[in-house]
Amino acid sequence: ETNYEDFSHFLALFVLDGTAIVINFILIIAIIRSTPATLKSFSALLLFSAIVDSNAAFMSLLATVIVKNLEGSIIFVYLGPCRFIHVQVCYAAQAIHVQSIGQSCVLLILSFSYRLWSFSHTIKNGVHAESFARLFCLCLLSTIPAVITTITFSNSPSSPPQSLIDHPQLVGRLFSVFNMTAPHLLSTDNVLPRVSIGYIICLYLTSSPILFILRRKLLQKIEIMTSPSEKHRHHLIFRSLTLQMFMPLSFSIAFVFWVLDFLGVYRLDVFQRAIMPISSIFAIISPLILIYYLPPYRRYV
């Protein structure tokens, strides 16, 4: 039976993820219908990011996961409607959700990189459509690592030992086990779960430093611009990207919670339950920032 804490957790994620899906859907419509010519190529990144964020929110809602750390393993407890479909649907939904959040970081890095590239490659009128297509294809190519790790992540759960099946926190629940134990770092023991989890952790931790470096370079480029109108337009995009770049910090906070619990430094149920809601915040705030700071989309909404 679902207890009060589980119901509250499900309700919190339902509200967060449901809100994220609606907001990203509105942003997608705004991008399709109201993007001006000056933002046509860059809108490929915005559109792709909104699709990824809405996908992450939907998969999070489908799985509705609580993260637990028991006996050297990461346990994903599933509370969502995937339970009524098939266990593999739960595995796939959680894998896609985790990798989609990581892909949002990759797309943010691409956004900064594209703005830097655009300063040295002036886009002439008449090639916007082609540039949009090329940039959208680049976004698709950037998902290759995420697709690979989604497959490995989906196939990483191992059979739970009897001690976990009988564990008071897991009895009667649908869960998957990611065994992270290994005699040494380069061991092939439990390599799939360690690589799958390790990739996303590295992505979370390295994205913020990379974004800070790109932000500084982009600001230097904007400051030397002579056209007031162009400078203002670039500043609006720059501000939205700057606010978005702080979103990966929410993943870092969630990661700290997880490490404290995983290492047994400080075990608290709220830490385990906070990880997934914190990761869901990105999919809400990111589109809100874009809608607020980019006038064409703000006017449309």
PDB file of C-alpha atoms in Angstrom:
ATOM      1  CA  GLU A   1       0.000   0.000   0.000  1.00  0.00           C
ATOM      2  CA  THR A   2       1.137   3.551  -0.692  1.00  0.00           C
ATOM      3  CA  ASN A   3       1.871   5.446   2.528  1.00  0.00           C
ATOM      4  CA  TYR A   4       1.430   9.147   3.187  1.00  0.00           C
ATOM      5  CA  GLU A   5       5.068   9.992   2.355  1.00  0.00           C
ATOM      6  CA  ASP A   6       4.857   8.159  -0.967  1.00  0.00           C
ATOM      7  CA  PHE A   7       1.609   9.908  -1.843  1.00  0.00           C
ATOM      8  CA  SER A   8       3.132  13.307  -1.005  1.00  0.00           C
ATOM      9  CA  HIS A   9       6.175  12.471  -3.139  1.00  0.00           C
ATOM     10  CA  PHE A  10       3.980  11.419  -6.054  1.00  0.00           C
ATOM     11  CA  LEU A  11       1.843  14.548  -5.703  1.00  0.00           C
ATOM     12  CA  ALA A  12       4.908  16.832  -5.634  1.00  0.00           C
ATOM     13  CA  LEU A  13       6.344  15.282  -8.799  1.00  0.00           C
ATOM     14  CA  PHE A  14       2.921  15.282 -10.455  1.00  0.00           C
ATOM     15  CA  VAL A  15       2.635  19.041  -9.906  1.00  0.00           C
ATOM     16  CA  LEU A  16       6.247  19.784 -10.913  1.00  0.00           C
ATOM     17  CA  ASP A  17       6.328  17.553 -13.980  1.00  0.00           C
ATOM     18  CA  GLY A  18       2.799  18.425 -15.079  1.00  0.00           C
ATOM     19  CA  THR A  19       3.641  22.124 -14.881  1.00  0.00           C
ATOM     20  CA  ALA A  20       6.870  21.551 -16.812  1.00  0.00           C
ATOM     21  CA  ILE A  21       5.036  19.713 -19.606  1.00  0.00           C
ATOM     22  CA  VAL A  22       2.478  22.518 -20.000  1.00  0.00           C
ATOM     23  CA  ILE A  23       5.054  25.338 -19.940  1.00  0.00           C
ATOM     24  CA  ASN A  24       7.342  23.607 -22.429  1.00  0.00           C
ATOM     25  CA  PHE A  25       4.393  22.887 -24.723  1.00  0.00           C
ATOM     26  CA  ILE A  26       3.522  26.600 -24.669  1.00  0.00           C
ATOM     27  CA  LEU A  27       7.152  27.470 -25.448  1.00  0.00           C
ATOM     28  CA  ILE A  28       7.248  24.997 -28.348  1.00  0.00           C
ATOM     29  CA  ILE A  29       4.134  26.587 -29.871  1.00  0.00           C
ATOM     30  CA  ALA A  30       5.609  30.067 -29.345  1.00  0.00           C
ATOM     31  CA  ILE A  31       8.876  29.067 -31.047  1.00  0.00           C
ATOM     32  CA  ILE A  32       7.043  27.582 -34.033  1.00  0.00           C
ATOM     33  CA  ARG A  33       4.640  30.494 -34.485  1.00  0.00           C
ATOM     34  CA  SER A  34       6.456  33.646 -33.391  1.00  0.00           C
ATOM     35  CA  THR A  35      10.205  33.253 -33.951  1.00  0.00           C
ATOM     36  CA  PRO A  36      11.529  36.299 -35.875  1.00  0.00           C
ATOM     37  CA  ALA A  37      14.057  35.974 -38.700  1.00  0.00           C
ATOM     38  CA  THR A  38      16.879  37.192 -36.447  1.00  0.00           C
ATOM     39  CA  LEU A  39      16.371  34.200 -34.127  1.00  0.00           C
ATOM     40  CA  LYS A  40      15.429  31.624 -36.761  1.00  0.00           C
ATOM     41  CA  SER A  41      18.607  29.543 -36.647  1.00  0.00           C
ATOM     42  CA  PHE A  42      19.098  29.854 -32.876  1.00  0.00           C
ATOM     43  CA  SER A  43      15.492  28.743 -32.367  1.00  0.00           C
ATOM     44  CA  ALA A  44      16.572  25.235 -33.412  1.00  0.00           C
ATOM     45  CA  LEU A  45      18.428  24.968 -30.110  1.00  0.00           C
ATOM     46  CA  LEU A  46      15.521  26.481 -28.203  1.00  0.00           C
ATOM     47  CA  LEU A  47      13.016  24.119 -29.828  1.00  0.00           C
ATOM     48  CA  PHE A  48      15.152  21.044 -29.260  1.00  0.00           C
ATOM     49  CA  SER A  49      15.762  22.028 -25.623  1.00  0.00           C
ATOM     50  CA  ALA A  50      12.027  22.470 -25.003  1.00  0.00           C
ATOM     51  CA  ILE A  51      11.328  19.042 -26.521  1.00  0.00           C
ATOM     52  CA  VAL A  52      14.015  17.425 -24.342  1.00  0.00           C
ATOM     53  CA  ASP A  53      12.753  19.168 -21.188  1.00  0.00           C
ATOM     54  CA  SER A  54       9.134  18.168 -21.817  1.00  0.00           C
ATOM     55  CA  ASN A  55      10.278  14.599 -22.490  1.00  0.00           C
ATOM     56  CA  ALA A  56      12.257  14.569 -19.227  1.00  0.00           C
ATOM     57  CA  ALA A  57       9.205  15.799 -17.319  1.00  0.00           C
ATOM     58  CA  PHE A  58       6.889  13.225 -18.910  1.00  0.00           C
ATOM     59  CA  MET A  59       9.260  10.340 -18.158  1.00  0.00           C
ATOM     60  CA  SER A  60       9.727  11.558 -14.598  1.00  0.00           C
ATOM     61  CA  LEU A  61       5.955  11.605 -14.149  1.00  0.00           C
ATOM     62  CA  LEU A  62       5.631   8.147 -15.694  1.00  0.00           C
ATOM     63  CA  ALA A  63       8.218   6.620 -13.343  1.00  0.00           C
ATOM     64  CA  THR A  64       7.866   8.852 -10.225  1.00  0.00           C
ATOM     65  CA  VAL A  65      11.021   7.593  -8.562  1.00  0.00           C
ATOM     66  CA  ILE A  66      12.404   7.666  -5.041  1.00  0.00           C
ATOM     67  CA  VAL A  67      16.185   7.152  -4.872  1.00  0.00           C
ATOM     68  CA  LYS A  68      17.527   5.003  -2.033  1.00  0.00           C
ATOM     69  CA  ASN A  69      21.035   3.811  -1.185  1.00  0.00           C
ATOM     70  CA  LEU A  70      21.167   0.394   0.429  1.00  0.00           C
ATOM     71  CA  GLU A  71      23.913  -2.234   0.733  1.00  0.00           C
ATOM     72  CA  GLY A  72      26.248  -0.461  -1.708  1.00  0.00           C
ATOM     73  CA  SER A  73      23.552  -0.278  -4.378  1.00  0.00           C
ATOM     74  CA  ILE A  74      21.440   2.530  -5.786  1.00  0.00           C
ATOM     75  CA  ILE A  75      17.773   1.621  -5.525  1.00  0.00           C
ATOM     76  CA  PHE A  76      15.088   3.240  -7.666  1.00  0.00           C
ATOM     77  CA  VAL A  77      11.633   2.777  -6.145  1.00  0.00           C
ATOM     78  CA  TYR A  78       8.840   3.316  -8.677  1.00  0.00           C
ATOM     79  CA  LEU A  79       5.588   4.966  -7.600  1.00  0.00           C
ATOM     80  CA  GLY A  80       4.330   6.119 -11.008  1.00  0.00           C
ATOM     81  CA  PRO A  81       1.813   4.688 -13.480  1.00  0.00           C
ATOM     82  CA  CYS A  82       4.572   2.682 -15.205  1.00  0.00           C
ATOM     83  CA  ARG A  83       3.954   0.081 -12.482  1.00  0.00           C
ATOM     84  CA  PHE A  84       0.641  -0.780 -14.109  1.00  0.00           C
ATOM     85  CA  ILE A  85       2.179  -1.259 -17.559  1.00  0.00           C
ATOM     86  CA  HIS A  86       5.412  -3.266 -17.259  1.00  0.00           C
ATOM     87  CA  VAL A  87       8.566  -3.240 -15.177  1.00  0.00           C
ATOM     88  CA  GLN A  88      10.665  -2.593 -18.306  1.00  0.00           C
ATOM     89  CA  VAL A  89       8.624   0.556 -18.945  1.00  0.00           C
ATOM     90  CA  CYS A  90       9.694   1.801 -15.509  1.00  0.00           C
ATOM     91  CA  TYR A  91      13.344   1.014 -16.250  1.00  0.00           C
ATOM     92  CA  ALA A  92      13.169   2.782 -19.621  1.00  0.00           C
ATOM     93  CA  ALA A  93      11.278   5.803 -18.269  1.00  0.00           C
ATOM     94  CA  GLN A  94      13.812   6.415 -15.513  1.00  0.00           C
ATOM     95  CA  ALA A  95      16.728   5.940 -17.914  1.00  0.00           C
ATOM     96  CA  ILE A  96      15.266   8.408 -20.426  1.00  0.00           C
ATOM     97  CA  HIS A  97      14.482  10.917 -17.673  1.00  0.00           C
ATOM     98  CA  VAL A  98      17.999  10.871 -16.227  1.00  0.00           C
ATOM     99  CA  GLN A  99      19.683  11.121 -19.622  1.00  0.00           C
ATOM    100  CA  SER A 100      17.278  13.857 -20.789  1.00  0.00           C
ATOM    101  CA  ILE A 101      18.266  16.012 -17.818  1.00  0.00           C
ATOM    102  CA  GLY A 102      21.900  15.446 -18.740  1.00  0.00           C
ATOM    103  CA  GLN A 103      21.138  16.290 -22.373  1.00  0.00           C
ATOM    104  CA  SER A 104      19.694  19.625 -21.221  1.00  0.00           C
ATOM    105  CA  CYS A 105      23.155  20.482 -19.880  1.00  0.00           C
ATOM    106  CA  VAL A 106      24.726  19.497 -23.207  1.00  0.00           C
ATOM    107  CA  LEU A 107      22.265  21.690 -25.123  1.00  0.00           C
ATOM    108  CA  LEU A 108      23.008  24.618 -22.829  1.00  0.00           C
ATOM    109  CA  ILE A 109      26.706  24.250 -23.639  1.00  0.00           C
ATOM    110  CA  LEU A 110      25.798  24.097 -27.337  1.00  0.00           C
ATOM    111  CA  SER A 111      23.738  27.286 -26.980  1.00  0.00           C
ATOM    112  CA  PHE A 112      26.652  29.242 -25.549  1.00  0.00           C
ATOM    113  CA  SER A 113      29.008  27.759 -28.138  1.00  0.00           C
ATOM    114  CA  TYR A 114      26.656  28.689 -30.976  1.00  0.00           C
ATOM    115  CA  ARG A 115      26.400  32.304 -29.790  1.00  0.00           C
ATOM    116  CA  LEU A 116      30.209  32.485 -29.775  1.00  0.00           C
ATOM    117  CA  TRP A 117      30.392  30.912 -33.231  1.00  0.00           C
ATOM    118  CA  SER A 118      27.809  33.335 -34.628  1.00  0.00           C
ATOM    119  CA  PHE A 119      30.066  36.306 -33.875  1.00  0.00           C
ATOM    120  CA  SER A 120      32.751  35.041 -36.227  1.00  0.00           C
ATOM    121  CA  HIS A 121      30.379  33.643 -38.872  1.00  0.00           C
ATOM    122  CA  THR A 122      27.874  36.246 -39.994  1.00  0.00           C
ATOM    123  CA  ILE A 123      24.661  34.580 -41.139  1.00  0.00           C
ATOM    124  CA  LYS A 124      23.407  36.200 -44.310  1.00  0.00           C
ATOM    125  CA  ASN A 125      19.726  36.684 -45.086  1.00  0.00           C
ATOM    126  CA  GLY A 126      18.325  33.814 -47.065  1.00  0.00           C
ATOM    127  CA  VAL A 127      20.225  30.933 -45.429  1.00  0.00           C
ATOM    128  CA  HIS A 128      18.344  30.937 -42.146  1.00  0.00           C
ATOM    129  CA  ALA A 129      16.305  27.851 -43.020  1.00  0.00           C
ATOM    130  CA  GLU A 130      19.413  25.900 -43.960  1.00  0.00           C
ATOM    131  CA  SER A 131      21.173  27.059 -40.795  1.00  0.00           C
ATOM    132  CA  PHE A 132      18.157  25.979 -38.729  1.00  0.00           C
ATOM    133  CA  ALA A 133      18.314  22.506 -40.282  1.00  0.00           C
ATOM    134  CA  ARG A 134      22.061  22.183 -39.708  1.00  0.00           C
ATOM    135  CA  LEU A 135      21.769  23.293 -36.102  1.00  0.00           C
ATOM    136  CA  PHE A 136      18.852  20.937 -35.446  1.00  0.00           C
ATOM    137  CA  CYS A 137      20.911  18.078 -36.924  1.00  0.00           C
ATOM    138  CA  LEU A 138      23.783  19.057 -34.619  1.00  0.00           C
ATOM    139  CA  CYS A 139      21.377  18.817 -31.684  1.00  0.00           C
ATOM    140  CA  LEU A 140      20.375  15.336 -32.837  1.00  0.00           C
ATOM    141  CA  LEU A 141      24.017  14.269 -33.111  1.00  0.00           C
ATOM    142  CA  SER A 142      24.695  15.557 -29.598  1.00  0.00           C
ATOM    143  CA  THR A 143      22.183  13.032 -28.252  1.00  0.00           C
ATOM    144  CA  ILE A 144      24.273  10.019 -29.341  1.00  0.00           C
ATOM    145  CA  PRO A 145      26.059   9.640 -25.954  1.00  0.00           C
ATOM    146  CA  ALA A 146      22.707  10.055 -24.183  1.00  0.00           C
ATOM    147  CA  VAL A 147      21.068   7.406 -26.387  1.00  0.00           C
ATOM    148  CA  ILE A 148      23.912   4.950 -25.725  1.00  0.00           C
ATOM    149  CA  THR A 149      23.850   5.514 -21.968  1.00  0.00           C
ATOM    150  CA  THR A 150      20.046   5.314 -21.948  1.00  0.00           C
ATOM    151  CA  ILE A 151      20.332   1.809 -23.405  1.00  0.00           C
ATOM    152  CA  THR A 152      23.033   0.787 -20.916  1.00  0.00           C
ATOM    153  CA  PHE A 153      21.084   2.404 -18.062  1.00  0.00           C
ATOM    154  CA  SER A 154      17.917   0.496 -18.995  1.00  0.00           C
ATOM    155  CA  ASN A 155      19.849  -2.773 -18.955  1.00  0.00           C
ATOM    156  CA  SER A 156      21.867  -2.058 -15.801  1.00  0.00           C
ATOM    157  CA  PRO A 157      19.446  -3.227 -13.077  1.00  0.00           C
ATOM    158  CA  SER A 158      20.517  -6.499 -11.501  1.00  0.00           C
ATOM    159  CA  SER A 159      18.505  -9.129  -9.677  1.00  0.00           C
ATOM    160  CA  PRO A 160      17.967  -8.010  -6.083  1.00  0.00           C
ATOM    161  CA  PRO A 161      19.410 -10.213  -3.340  1.00  0.00           C
ATOM    162  CA  GLN A 162      17.027 -11.679  -0.801  1.00  0.00           C
ATOM    163  CA  SER A 163      18.232  -9.175   1.793  1.00  0.00           C
ATOM    164  CA  LEU A 164      16.873  -6.312  -0.328  1.00  0.00           C
ATOM    165  CA  ILE A 165      13.647  -8.116  -1.179  1.00  0.00           C
ATOM    166  CA  ASP A 166      12.999  -8.504   2.546  1.00  0.00           C
ATOM    167  CA  HIS A 167      14.232  -5.015   3.451  1.00  0.00           C
ATOM    168  CA  PRO A 168      11.575  -3.061   5.421  1.00  0.00           C
ATOM    169  CA  GLN A 169      11.914  -0.041   3.096  1.00  0.00           C
ATOM    170  CA  LEU A 170      11.339  -2.147  -0.031  1.00  0.00           C
ATOM    171  CA  VAL A 171       8.811  -4.816   0.911  1.00  0.00           C
ATOM    172  CA  GLY A 172       5.815  -4.715  -1.415  1.00  0.00           C
ATOM    173  CA  ARG A 173       7.368  -2.096  -3.705  1.00  0.00           C
ATOM    174  CA  LEU A 174       8.496  -2.199  -7.322  1.00  0.00           C
ATOM    175  CA  PHE A 175      12.171  -1.262  -7.476  1.00  0.00           C
ATOM    176  CA  SER A 176      15.346  -1.736  -9.500  1.00  0.00           C
ATOM    177  CA  VAL A 177      18.853  -2.333  -8.161  1.00  0.00           C
ATOM    178  CA  PHE A 178      22.006  -0.707  -9.543  1.00  0.00           C
ATOM    179  CA  ASN A 179      24.917  -2.524  -7.913  1.00  0.00           C
ATOM    180  CA  MET A 180      27.817  -0.047  -7.707  1.00  0.00           C
ATOM    181  CA  THR A 181      30.265  -2.271  -5.849  1.00  0.00           C
ATOM    182  CA  ALA A 182      33.631  -3.166  -7.417  1.00  0.00           C
ATOM    183  CA  PRO A 183      37.060  -4.169  -6.035  1.00  0.00           C
ATOM    184  CA  HIS A 184      38.721  -1.229  -7.821  1.00  0.00           C
ATOM    185  CA  LEU A 185      37.910   1.620 -10.209  1.00  0.00           C
ATOM    186  CA  LEU A 186      38.968  -0.192 -13.404  1.00  0.00           C
ATOM    187  CA  SER A 187      37.227  -3.433 -12.504  1.00  0.00           C
ATOM    188  CA  THR A 188      34.722  -4.853 -14.980  1.00  0.00           C
ATOM    189  CA  ASP A 189      32.428  -5.899 -12.132  1.00  0.00           C
ATOM    190  CA  ASN A 190      29.054  -4.172 -12.459  1.00  0.00           C
ATOM    191  CA  VAL A 191      30.509  -2.075 -15.279  1.00  0.00           C
ATOM    192  CA  LEU A 192      27.163  -1.156 -16.890  1.00  0.00           C
ATOM    193  CA  PRO A 193      25.610   0.546 -13.858  1.00  0.00           C
ATOM    194  CA  ARG A 194      28.891   2.213 -12.896  1.00  0.00           C
ATOM    195  CA  VAL A 195      29.453   3.622 -16.402  1.00  0.00           C
ATOM    196  CA  SER A 196      25.821   4.685 -16.798  1.00  0.00           C
ATOM    197  CA  ILE A 197      25.662   6.476 -13.444  1.00  0.00           C
ATOM    198  CA  GLY A 198      29.243   7.746 -13.746  1.00  0.00           C
ATOM    199  CA  TYR A 199      28.579   9.401 -17.111  1.00  0.00           C
ATOM    200  CA  ILE A 200      25.649  11.433 -15.867  1.00  0.00           C
ATOM    201  CA  ILE A 201      27.448  12.437 -12.645  1.00  0.00           C
ATOM    202  CA  CYS A 202      30.493  13.631 -14.628  1.00  0.00           C
ATOM    203  CA  LEU A 203      28.186  15.545 -16.960  1.00  0.00           C
ATOM    204  CA  TYR A 204      26.471  17.298 -14.059  1.00  0.00           C
ATOM    205  CA  LEU A 205      29.741  18.211 -12.336  1.00  0.00           C
ATOM    206  CA  THR A 206      31.666  19.413 -15.414  1.00  0.00           C
ATOM    207  CA  SER A 207      28.907  21.387 -17.131  1.00  0.00           C
ATOM    208  CA  SER A 208      28.962  24.351 -14.729  1.00  0.00           C
ATOM    209  CA  PRO A 209      32.725  25.110 -15.084  1.00  0.00           C
ATOM    210  CA  ILE A 210      32.467  24.812 -18.880  1.00  0.00           C
ATOM    211  CA  LEU A 211      29.459  27.140 -18.936  1.00  0.00           C
ATOM    212  CA  PHE A 212      31.235  29.751 -16.808  1.00  0.00           C
ATOM    213  CA  ILE A 213      34.181  29.782 -19.238  1.00  0.00           C
ATOM    214  CA  LEU A 214      31.916  30.084 -22.289  1.00  0.00           C
ATOM    215  CA  ARG A 215      29.873  32.803 -20.592  1.00  0.00           C
ATOM    216  CA  ARG A 216      32.956  34.922 -19.960  1.00  0.00           C
ATOM    217  CA  LYS A 217      34.094  34.632 -23.578  1.00  0.00           C
ATOM    218  CA  LEU A 218      30.617  35.460 -24.866  1.00  0.00           C
ATOM    219  CA  LEU A 219      30.365  38.545 -22.659  1.00  0.00           C
ATOM    220  CA  GLN A 220      33.705  39.802 -23.988  1.00  0.00           C
ATOM    221  CA  LYS A 221      32.399  39.454 -27.553  1.00  0.00           C
ATOM    222  CA  ILE A 222      29.181  41.316 -26.763  1.00  0.00           C
ATOM    223  CA  GLU A 223      30.930  44.201 -24.998  1.00  0.00           C
ATOM    224  CA  ILE A 224      32.979  45.114 -28.092  1.00  0.00           C
ATOM    225  CA  MET A 225      29.924  45.326 -30.373  1.00  0.00           C
ATOM    226  CA  THR A 226      29.267  48.771 -31.856  1.00  0.00           C
ATOM    227  CA  SER A 227      25.646  48.454 -33.013  1.00  0.00           C
ATOM    228  CA  PRO A 228      23.305  49.358 -30.086  1.00  0.00           C
ATOM    229  CA  SER A 229      20.379  47.325 -31.444  1.00  0.00           C
ATOM    230  CA  GLU A 230      22.493  44.223 -32.061  1.00  0.00           C
ATOM    231  CA  LYS A 231      24.177  44.620 -28.690  1.00  0.00           C
ATOM    232  CA  HIS A 232      20.786  44.824 -26.964  1.00  0.00           C
ATOM    233  CA  ARG A 233      19.504  41.725 -28.787  1.00  0.00           C
ATOM    234  CA  HIS A 234      22.588  39.715 -27.868  1.00  0.00           C
ATOM    235  CA  HIS A 235      22.352  40.918 -24.266  1.00  0.00           C
ATOM    236  CA  LEU A 236      18.790  39.591 -23.975  1.00  0.00           C
ATOM    237  CA  ILE A 237      19.874  36.150 -25.158  1.00  0.00           C
ATOM    238  CA  PHE A 238      22.975  36.358 -22.967  1.00  0.00           C
ATOM    239  CA  ARG A 239      20.895  37.084 -19.858  1.00  0.00           C
ATOM    240  CA  SER A 240      18.579  34.158 -20.495  1.00  0.00           C
ATOM    241  CA  LEU A 241      21.535  31.811 -21.004  1.00  0.00           C
ATOM    242  CA  THR A 242      23.259  33.180 -17.896  1.00  0.00           C
ATOM    243  CA  LEU A 243      20.260  32.383 -15.718  1.00  0.00           C
ATOM    244  CA  GLN A 244      19.892  28.965 -17.313  1.00  0.00           C
ATOM    245  CA  MET A 245      23.531  28.114 -16.663  1.00  0.00           C
ATOM    246  CA  PHE A 246      22.885  28.179 -12.933  1.00  0.00           C
ATOM    247  CA  MET A 247      20.307  25.421 -13.290  1.00  0.00           C
ATOM    248  CA  PRO A 248      22.918  22.614 -13.389  1.00  0.00           C
ATOM    249  CA  LEU A 249      23.819  23.768  -9.881  1.00  0.00           C
ATOM    250  CA  SER A 250      20.501  22.299  -8.772  1.00  0.00           C
ATOM    251  CA  PHE A 251      21.794  18.941  -9.997  1.00  0.00           C
ATOM    252  CA  SER A 252      24.967  19.494  -7.987  1.00  0.00           C
ATOM    253  CA  ILE A 253      22.875  20.128  -4.878  1.00  0.00           C
ATOM    254  CA  ALA A 254      20.925  16.942  -5.544  1.00  0.00           C
ATOM    255  CA  PHE A 255      24.222  15.107  -6.082  1.00  0.00           C
ATOM    256  CA  VAL A 256      25.527  16.339  -2.704  1.00  0.00           C
ATOM    257  CA  PHE A 257      22.362  15.002  -1.061  1.00  0.00           C
ATOM    258  CA  TRP A 258      22.921  11.669  -2.760  1.00  0.00           C
ATOM    259  CA  VAL A 259      26.625  11.465  -1.786  1.00  0.00           C
ATOM    260  CA  LEU A 260      25.866  12.273   1.866  1.00  0.00           C
ATOM    261  CA  ASP A 261      23.323   9.483   1.915  1.00  0.00           C
ATOM    262  CA  PHE A 262      25.312   6.994  -0.196  1.00  0.00           C
ATOM    263  CA  LEU A 263      28.464   7.334   1.941  1.00  0.00           C
ATOM    264  CA  GLY A 264      26.458   7.136   5.132  1.00  0.00           C
ATOM    265  CA  VAL A 265      27.707  10.545   6.284  1.00  0.00           C
ATOM    266  CA  TYR A 266      24.200  11.696   7.086  1.00  0.00           C
ATOM    267  CA  ARG A 267      21.202   9.552   6.307  1.00  0.00           C
ATOM    268  CA  LEU A 268      17.867  11.304   6.088  1.00  0.00           C
ATOM    269  CA  ASP A 269      14.768  10.212   4.205  1.00  0.00           C
ATOM    270  CA  VAL A 270      14.170  13.758   2.965  1.00  0.00           C
ATOM    271  CA  PHE A 271      17.552  13.649   1.145  1.00  0.00           C
ATOM    272  CA  GLN A 272      16.473  10.545  -0.736  1.00  0.00           C
ATOM    273  CA  ARG A 273      13.124  12.041  -1.642  1.00  0.00           C
ATOM    274  CA  ALA A 274      14.526  15.463  -2.609  1.00  0.00           C
ATOM    275  CA  ILE A 275      16.796  14.250  -5.418  1.00  0.00           C
ATOM    276  CA  MET A 276      14.152  13.736  -8.100  1.00  0.00           C
ATOM    277  CA  PRO A 277      12.044  16.865  -7.374  1.00  0.00           C
ATOM    278  CA  ILE A 278      15.193  19.001  -7.500  1.00  0.00           C
ATOM    279  CA  SER A 279      16.100  17.550 -10.897  1.00  0.00           C
ATOM    280  CA  SER A 280      12.552  18.280 -12.121  1.00  0.00           C
ATOM    281  CA  ILE A 281      12.906  21.993 -11.364  1.00  0.00           C
ATOM    282  CA  PHE A 282      15.162  22.491 -14.415  1.00  0.00           C
ATOM    283  CA  ALA A 283      12.367  21.572 -16.826  1.00  0.00           C
ATOM    284  CA  ILE A 284      10.124  24.268 -15.298  1.00  0.00           C
ATOM    285  CA  ILE A 285      12.474  27.207 -14.822  1.00  0.00           C
ATOM    286  CA  SER A 286      14.398  26.851 -18.094  1.00  0.00           C
ATOM    287  CA  PRO A 287      11.406  27.580 -20.414  1.00  0.00           C
ATOM    288  CA  LEU A 288      10.147  30.315 -18.072  1.00  0.00           C
ATOM    289  CA  ILE A 289      13.497  32.103 -18.407  1.00  0.00           C
ATOM    290  CA  LEU A 290      13.336  31.923 -22.205  1.00  0.00           C
ATOM    291  CA  ILE A 291       9.750  33.164 -22.324  1.00  0.00           C
ATOM    292  CA  TYR A 292      10.523  36.085 -20.008  1.00  0.00           C
ATOM    293  CA  TYR A 293      13.780  37.274 -21.580  1.00  0.00           C
ATOM    294  CA  LEU A 294      13.031  36.765 -25.275  1.00  0.00           C
ATOM    295  CA  PRO A 295      10.402  39.402 -26.292  1.00  0.00           C
ATOM    296  CA  PRO A 296       8.884  37.485 -29.273  1.00  0.00           C
ATOM    297  CA  TYR A 297       7.908  34.582 -27.023  1.00  0.00           C
ATOM    298  CA  ARG A 298       6.858  36.799 -24.119  1.00  0.00           C
ATOM    299  CA  ARG A 299       4.520  38.736 -26.408  1.00  0.00           C
ATOM    300  CA  TYR A 300       3.076  35.510 -27.810  1.00  0.00           C
ATOM    301  CA  VAL A 301       2.316  34.125 -24.362  1.00  0.00           C
TER     302      VAL A 301
END
